[in-house]
mmCIF file of C-alpha atoms in Angstrom:
data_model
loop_
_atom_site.group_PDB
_atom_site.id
_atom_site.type_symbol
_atom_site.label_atom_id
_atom_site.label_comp_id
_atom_site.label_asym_id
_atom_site.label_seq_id
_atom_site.Cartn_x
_atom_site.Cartn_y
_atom_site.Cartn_z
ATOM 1 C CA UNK A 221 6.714 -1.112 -3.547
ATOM 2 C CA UNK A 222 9.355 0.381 -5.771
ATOM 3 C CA UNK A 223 11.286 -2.562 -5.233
ATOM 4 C CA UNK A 224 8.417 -4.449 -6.523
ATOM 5 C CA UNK A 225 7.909 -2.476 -9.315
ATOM 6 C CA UNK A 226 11.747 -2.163 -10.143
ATOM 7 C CA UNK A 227 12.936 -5.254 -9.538
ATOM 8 C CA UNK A 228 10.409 -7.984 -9.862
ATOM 9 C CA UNK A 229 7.744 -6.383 -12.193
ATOM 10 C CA UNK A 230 10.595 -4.981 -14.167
ATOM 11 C CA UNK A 231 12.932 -7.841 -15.356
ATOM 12 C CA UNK A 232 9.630 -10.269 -15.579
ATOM 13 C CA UNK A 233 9.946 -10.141 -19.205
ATOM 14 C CA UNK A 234 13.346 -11.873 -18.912
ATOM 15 C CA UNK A 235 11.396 -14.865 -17.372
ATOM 16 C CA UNK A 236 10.191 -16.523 -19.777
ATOM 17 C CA UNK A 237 7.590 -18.348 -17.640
ATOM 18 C CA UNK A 238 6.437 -15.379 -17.260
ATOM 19 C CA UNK A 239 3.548 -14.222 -20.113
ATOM 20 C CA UNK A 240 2.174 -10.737 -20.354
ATOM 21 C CA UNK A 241 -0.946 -12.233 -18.794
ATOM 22 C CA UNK A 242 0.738 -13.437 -15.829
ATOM 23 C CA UNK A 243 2.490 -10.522 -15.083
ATOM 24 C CA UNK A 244 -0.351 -8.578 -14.922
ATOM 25 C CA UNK A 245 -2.782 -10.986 -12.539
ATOM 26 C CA UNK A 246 0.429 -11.211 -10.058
ATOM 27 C CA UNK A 247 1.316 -7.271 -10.499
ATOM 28 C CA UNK A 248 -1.793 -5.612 -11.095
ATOM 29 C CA UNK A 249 -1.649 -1.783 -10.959
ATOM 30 C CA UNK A 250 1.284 -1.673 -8.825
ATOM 31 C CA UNK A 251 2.530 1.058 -10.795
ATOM 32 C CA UNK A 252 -0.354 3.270 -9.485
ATOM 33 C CA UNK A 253 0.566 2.354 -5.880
ATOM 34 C CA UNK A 254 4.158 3.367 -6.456
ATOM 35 C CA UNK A 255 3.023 6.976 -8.279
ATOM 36 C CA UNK A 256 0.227 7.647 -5.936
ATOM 37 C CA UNK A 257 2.601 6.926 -2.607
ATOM 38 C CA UNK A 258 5.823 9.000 -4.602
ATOM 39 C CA UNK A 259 3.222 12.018 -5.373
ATOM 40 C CA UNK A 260 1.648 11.937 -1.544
ATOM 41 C CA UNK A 261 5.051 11.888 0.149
ATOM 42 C CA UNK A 262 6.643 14.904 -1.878
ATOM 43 C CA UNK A 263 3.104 16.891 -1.003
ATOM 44 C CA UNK A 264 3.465 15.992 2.826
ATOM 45 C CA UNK A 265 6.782 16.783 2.651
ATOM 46 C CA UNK A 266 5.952 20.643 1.130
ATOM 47 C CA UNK A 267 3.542 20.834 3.926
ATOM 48 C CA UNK A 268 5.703 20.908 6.796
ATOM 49 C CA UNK A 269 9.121 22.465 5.038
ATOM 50 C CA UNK A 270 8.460 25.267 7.429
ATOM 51 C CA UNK A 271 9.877 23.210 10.273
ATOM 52 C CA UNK A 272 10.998 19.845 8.821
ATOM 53 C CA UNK A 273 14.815 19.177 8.178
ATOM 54 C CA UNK A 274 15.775 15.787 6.588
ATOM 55 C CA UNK A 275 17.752 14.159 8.697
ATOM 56 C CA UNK A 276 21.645 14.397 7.735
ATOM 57 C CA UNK A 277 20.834 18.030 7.314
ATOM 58 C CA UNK A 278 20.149 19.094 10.487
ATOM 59 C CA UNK A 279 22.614 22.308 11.609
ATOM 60 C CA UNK A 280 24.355 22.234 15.111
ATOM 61 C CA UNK A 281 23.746 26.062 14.990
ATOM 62 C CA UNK A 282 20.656 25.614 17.543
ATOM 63 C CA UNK A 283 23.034 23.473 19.776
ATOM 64 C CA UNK A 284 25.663 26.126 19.667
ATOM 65 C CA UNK A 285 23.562 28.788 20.521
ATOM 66 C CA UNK A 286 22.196 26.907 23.352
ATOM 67 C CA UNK A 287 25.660 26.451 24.721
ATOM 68 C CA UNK A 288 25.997 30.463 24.339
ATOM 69 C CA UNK A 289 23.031 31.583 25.555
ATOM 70 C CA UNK A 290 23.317 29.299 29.042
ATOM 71 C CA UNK A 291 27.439 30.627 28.928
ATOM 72 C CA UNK A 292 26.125 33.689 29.175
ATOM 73 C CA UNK A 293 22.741 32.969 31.751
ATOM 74 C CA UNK A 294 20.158 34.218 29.600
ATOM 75 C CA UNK A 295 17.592 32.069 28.074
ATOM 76 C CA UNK A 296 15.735 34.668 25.867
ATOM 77 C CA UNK A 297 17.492 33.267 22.488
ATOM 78 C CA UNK A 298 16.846 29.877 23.080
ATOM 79 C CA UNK A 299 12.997 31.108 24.254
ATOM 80 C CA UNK A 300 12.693 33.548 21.438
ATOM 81 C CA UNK A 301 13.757 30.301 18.720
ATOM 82 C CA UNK A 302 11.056 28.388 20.500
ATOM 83 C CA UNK A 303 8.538 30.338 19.938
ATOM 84 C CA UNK A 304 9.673 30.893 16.562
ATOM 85 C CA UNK A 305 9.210 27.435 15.891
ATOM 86 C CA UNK A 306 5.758 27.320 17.234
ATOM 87 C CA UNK A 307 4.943 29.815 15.047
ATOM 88 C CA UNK A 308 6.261 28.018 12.268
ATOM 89 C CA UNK A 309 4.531 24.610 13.111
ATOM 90 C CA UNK A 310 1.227 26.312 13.397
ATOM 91 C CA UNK A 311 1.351 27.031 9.430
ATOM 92 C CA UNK A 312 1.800 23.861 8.434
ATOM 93 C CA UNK A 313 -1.197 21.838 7.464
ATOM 94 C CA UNK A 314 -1.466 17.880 7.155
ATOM 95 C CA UNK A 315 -4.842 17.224 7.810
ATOM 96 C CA UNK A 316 -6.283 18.354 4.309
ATOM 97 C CA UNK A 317 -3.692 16.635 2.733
ATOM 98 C CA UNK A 318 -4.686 13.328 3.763
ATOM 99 C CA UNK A 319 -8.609 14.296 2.972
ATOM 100 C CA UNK A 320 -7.490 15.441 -0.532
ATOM 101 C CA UNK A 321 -5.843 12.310 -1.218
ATOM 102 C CA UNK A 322 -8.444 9.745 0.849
ATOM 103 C CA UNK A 323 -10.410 8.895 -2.649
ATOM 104 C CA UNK A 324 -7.316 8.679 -4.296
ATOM 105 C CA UNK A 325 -5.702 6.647 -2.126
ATOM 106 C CA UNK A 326 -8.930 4.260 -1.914
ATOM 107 C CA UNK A 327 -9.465 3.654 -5.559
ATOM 108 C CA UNK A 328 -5.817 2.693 -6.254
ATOM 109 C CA UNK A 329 -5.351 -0.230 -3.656
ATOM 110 C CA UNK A 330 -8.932 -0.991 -4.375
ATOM 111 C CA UNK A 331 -7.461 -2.173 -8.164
ATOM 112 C CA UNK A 332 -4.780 -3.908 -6.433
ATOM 113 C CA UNK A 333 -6.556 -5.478 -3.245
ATOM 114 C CA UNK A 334 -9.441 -6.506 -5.858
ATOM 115 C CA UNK A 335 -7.369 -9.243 -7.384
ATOM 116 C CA UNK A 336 -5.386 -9.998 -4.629
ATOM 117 C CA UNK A 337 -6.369 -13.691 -3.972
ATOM 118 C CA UNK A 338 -6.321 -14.450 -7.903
ATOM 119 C CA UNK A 339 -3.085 -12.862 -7.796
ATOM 120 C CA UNK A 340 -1.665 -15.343 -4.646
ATOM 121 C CA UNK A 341 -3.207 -18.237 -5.814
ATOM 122 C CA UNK A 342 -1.256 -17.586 -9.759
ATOM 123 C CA UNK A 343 1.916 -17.133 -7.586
ATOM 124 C CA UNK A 344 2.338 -19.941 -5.827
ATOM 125 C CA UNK A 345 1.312 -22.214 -9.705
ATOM 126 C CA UNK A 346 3.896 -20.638 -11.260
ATOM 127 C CA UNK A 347 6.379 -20.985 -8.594
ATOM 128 C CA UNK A 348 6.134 -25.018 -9.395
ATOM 129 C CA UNK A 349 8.416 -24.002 -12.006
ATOM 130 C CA UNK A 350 12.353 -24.294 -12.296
ATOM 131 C CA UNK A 351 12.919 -21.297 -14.581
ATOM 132 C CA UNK A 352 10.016 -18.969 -12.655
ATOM 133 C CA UNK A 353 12.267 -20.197 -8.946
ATOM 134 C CA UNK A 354 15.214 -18.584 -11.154
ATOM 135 C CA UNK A 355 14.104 -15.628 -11.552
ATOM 136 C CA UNK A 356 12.700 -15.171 -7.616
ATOM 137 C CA UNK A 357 15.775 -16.021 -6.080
ATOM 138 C CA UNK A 358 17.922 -13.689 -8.794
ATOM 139 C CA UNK A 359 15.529 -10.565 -7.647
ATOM 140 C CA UNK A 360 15.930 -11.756 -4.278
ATOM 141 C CA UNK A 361 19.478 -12.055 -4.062
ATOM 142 C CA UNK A 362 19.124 -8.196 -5.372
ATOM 143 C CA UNK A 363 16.369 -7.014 -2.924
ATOM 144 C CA UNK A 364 17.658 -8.511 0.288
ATOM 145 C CA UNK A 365 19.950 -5.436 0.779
ATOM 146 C CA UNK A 366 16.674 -3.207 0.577
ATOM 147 C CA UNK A 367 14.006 -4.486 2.209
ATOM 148 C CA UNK A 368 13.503 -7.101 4.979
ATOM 149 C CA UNK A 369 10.894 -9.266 3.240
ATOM 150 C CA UNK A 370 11.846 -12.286 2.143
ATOM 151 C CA UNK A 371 9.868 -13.361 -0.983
ATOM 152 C CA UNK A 372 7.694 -11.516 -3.429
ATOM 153 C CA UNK A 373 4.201 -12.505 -1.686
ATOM 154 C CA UNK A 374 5.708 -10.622 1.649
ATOM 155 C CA UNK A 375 6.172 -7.609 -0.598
ATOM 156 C CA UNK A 376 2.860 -7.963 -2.322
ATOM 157 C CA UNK A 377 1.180 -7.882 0.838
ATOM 158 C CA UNK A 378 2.756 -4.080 1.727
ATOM 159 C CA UNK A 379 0.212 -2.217 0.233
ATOM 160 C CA UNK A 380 -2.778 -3.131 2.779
ATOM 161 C CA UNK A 381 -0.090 -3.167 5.717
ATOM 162 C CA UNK A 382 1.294 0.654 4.299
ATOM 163 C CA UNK A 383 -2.676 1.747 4.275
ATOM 164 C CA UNK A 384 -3.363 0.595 7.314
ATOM 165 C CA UNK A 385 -0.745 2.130 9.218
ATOM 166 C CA UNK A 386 -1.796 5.998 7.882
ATOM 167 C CA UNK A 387 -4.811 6.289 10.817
ATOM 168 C CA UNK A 388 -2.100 5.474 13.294
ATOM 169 C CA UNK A 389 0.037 7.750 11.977
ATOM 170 C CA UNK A 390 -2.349 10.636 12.360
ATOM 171 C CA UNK A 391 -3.063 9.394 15.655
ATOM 172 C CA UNK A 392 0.417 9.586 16.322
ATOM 173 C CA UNK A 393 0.483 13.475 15.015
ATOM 174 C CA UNK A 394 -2.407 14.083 17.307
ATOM 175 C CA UNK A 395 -0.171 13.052 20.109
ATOM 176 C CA UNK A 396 2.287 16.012 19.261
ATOM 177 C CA UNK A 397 -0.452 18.337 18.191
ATOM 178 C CA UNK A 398 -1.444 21.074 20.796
ATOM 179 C CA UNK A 399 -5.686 21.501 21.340
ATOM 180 C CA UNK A 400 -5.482 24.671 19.260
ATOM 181 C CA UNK A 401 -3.424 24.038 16.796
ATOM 182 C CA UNK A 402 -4.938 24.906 13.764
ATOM 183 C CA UNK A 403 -4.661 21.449 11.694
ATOM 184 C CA UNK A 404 -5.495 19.133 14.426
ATOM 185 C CA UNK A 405 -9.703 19.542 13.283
ATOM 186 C CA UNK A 406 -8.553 18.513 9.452
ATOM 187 C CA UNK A 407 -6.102 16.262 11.208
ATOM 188 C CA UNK A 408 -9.711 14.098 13.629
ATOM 189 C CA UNK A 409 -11.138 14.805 10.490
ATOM 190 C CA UNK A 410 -9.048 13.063 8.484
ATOM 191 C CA UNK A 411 -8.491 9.736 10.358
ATOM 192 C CA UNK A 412 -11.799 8.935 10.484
ATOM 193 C CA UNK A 413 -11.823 9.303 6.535
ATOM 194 C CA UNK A 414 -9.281 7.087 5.881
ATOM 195 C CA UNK A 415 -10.920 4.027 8.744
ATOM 196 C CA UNK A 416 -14.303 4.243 6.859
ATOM 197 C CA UNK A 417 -11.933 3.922 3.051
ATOM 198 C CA UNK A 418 -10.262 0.872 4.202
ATOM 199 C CA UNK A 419 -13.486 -0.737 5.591
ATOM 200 C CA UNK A 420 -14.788 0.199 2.239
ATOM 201 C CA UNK A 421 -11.761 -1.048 0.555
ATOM 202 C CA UNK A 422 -11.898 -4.367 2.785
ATOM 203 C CA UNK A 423 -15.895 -4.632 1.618
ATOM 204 C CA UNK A 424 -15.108 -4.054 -2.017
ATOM 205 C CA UNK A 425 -12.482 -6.919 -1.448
ATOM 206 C CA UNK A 426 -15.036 -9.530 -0.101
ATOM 207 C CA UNK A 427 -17.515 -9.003 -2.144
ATOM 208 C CA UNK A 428 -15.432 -8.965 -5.206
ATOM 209 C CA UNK A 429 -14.188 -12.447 -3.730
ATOM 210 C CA UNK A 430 -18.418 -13.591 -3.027
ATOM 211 C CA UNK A 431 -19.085 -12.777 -6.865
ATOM 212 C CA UNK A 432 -16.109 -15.125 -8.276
ATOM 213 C CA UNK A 433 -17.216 -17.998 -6.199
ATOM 214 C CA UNK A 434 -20.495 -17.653 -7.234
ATOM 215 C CA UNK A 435 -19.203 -17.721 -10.745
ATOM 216 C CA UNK A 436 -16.996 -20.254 -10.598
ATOM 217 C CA UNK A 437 -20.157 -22.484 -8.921
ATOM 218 C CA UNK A 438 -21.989 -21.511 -12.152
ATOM 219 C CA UNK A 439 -19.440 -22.804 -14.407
ATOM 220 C CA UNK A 440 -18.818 -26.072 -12.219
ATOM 221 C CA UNK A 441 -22.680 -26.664 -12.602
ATOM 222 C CA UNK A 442 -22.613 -26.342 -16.175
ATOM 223 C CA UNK A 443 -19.442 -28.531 -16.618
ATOM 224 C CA UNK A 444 -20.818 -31.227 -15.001
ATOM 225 C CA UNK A 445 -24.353 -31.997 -15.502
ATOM 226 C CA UNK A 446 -26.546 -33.911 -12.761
ATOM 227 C CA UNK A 447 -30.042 -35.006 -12.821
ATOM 228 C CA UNK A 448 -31.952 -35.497 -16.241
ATOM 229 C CA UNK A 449 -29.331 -33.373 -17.910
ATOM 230 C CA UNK A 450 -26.681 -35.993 -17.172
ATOM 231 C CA UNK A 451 -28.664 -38.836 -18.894
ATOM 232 C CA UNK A 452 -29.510 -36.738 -21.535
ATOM 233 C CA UNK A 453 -26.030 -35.976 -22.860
ATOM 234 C CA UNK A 454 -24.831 -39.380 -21.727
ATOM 235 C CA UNK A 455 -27.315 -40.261 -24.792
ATOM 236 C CA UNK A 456 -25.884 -37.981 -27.393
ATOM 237 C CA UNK A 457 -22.149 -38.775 -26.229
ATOM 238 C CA UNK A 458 -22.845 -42.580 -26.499
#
């Protein structure tokens, strides 16, 4: 979403197609996404600096004394790092993490999820446009190197596909996560948080979607007049 916010959301003043208005039915509160995903992702990353290296980081010091230690036939270094590491892992806490930041979470892509449909539909009008295709295919041309998705309504889409995928990831975690590890309760706990938030989120979305059609019904029925009504202002037009 960064690339959404930096490339496309950030040079759409330069289109001038592209009104304040626009920009922010097509955009929405992207910017919340990208500060709310930015924030999570430095706290998970605190939580497990006890045994997470970035990769590119990583020291061949283990490997070496692995090599030593079977050199020499004894395996109570690499044993003794082992459970050294266990040790370590068992401090480390995700599960509360994800609960802390469930509400959070749910109320920003329910802003951006809300609008999503006015948003697609405003998209493909102003794409009709010659100076609006422009623009698209100069952020493209930018983007391609950084992301696989091809146009701006594949990247638009990322939010609900990026949300969806946290429950697996926890499930994935729970894989790797011993019975008595201390964060694997928080961790249960947590996935079923964020399932009932998106089918929440997905509820807010439909009804939000029910309430403009009925609106927009209302204001067809009042634009065009049947019955009585229609001979009445027939008389006052003619």
């Amino acid at each position: 979403m960064n690339i959404v916010e930096e490339i496309y959301k950030g040079t759409a003043e330069a289109c001038p197609k592209l009104d304040g208005k626009t920009s922010k039915i097509i955009f929405r509160n992207v910017d919340e996404i990208v500060a709310f995903h930015t924030a999570f992702l430095v706290q998970l990353k605190d939580a497990v600096a006890a045994v997470y290296i970035p990769q590119g980081r990583r020291s061949s010091a283990p490997k070496e004394a692995s090599i030593k230690s079977n050199s020499t036939g004894s395996n109570s270094g690499a044993q003794s790092q082992t459970e050294s590491d266990d040790a370590k892992d068992r401090t480390t806490t995700l599960g509360p993490l994800f609960q802390l930041n469930a509400e959070k979470m749910k109320i920003a892509h329910e802003g951006f999820l809300r609008n999503s449909d006015l948003a697609a539909k405003r998209l493909i009008q102003i794409q009709q446009d010659p100076t609006v295709q422009v623009w698209l295919n100069e952020c493209h041309e930018v983007a391609k190197d950084l992301t696989a998705a091809w146009d701006l309504d594949s990247l638009l889409i990322k939010p609900m596909q990026r949300l969806t995928k946290y429950p697996n990831l926890i499930l994935t975690i729970l894989q790797h996560t011993p019975p008595d590890h201390p964060d694997r309760p928080a961790l249960v706990a947590a996935k079923d948080t964020l399932e009932i938030a998106i089918i929440e989120i997905n509820k807010t979305k439909k009804n939000f979607e029910l309430v403009g059609q009925i609106v927009g019904r209302k204001r067809d029925k009042h634009a065009y007049p049947r019955g009585p009504r229609v001979r009445e202002t027939a008389r006052e037009v003619w």
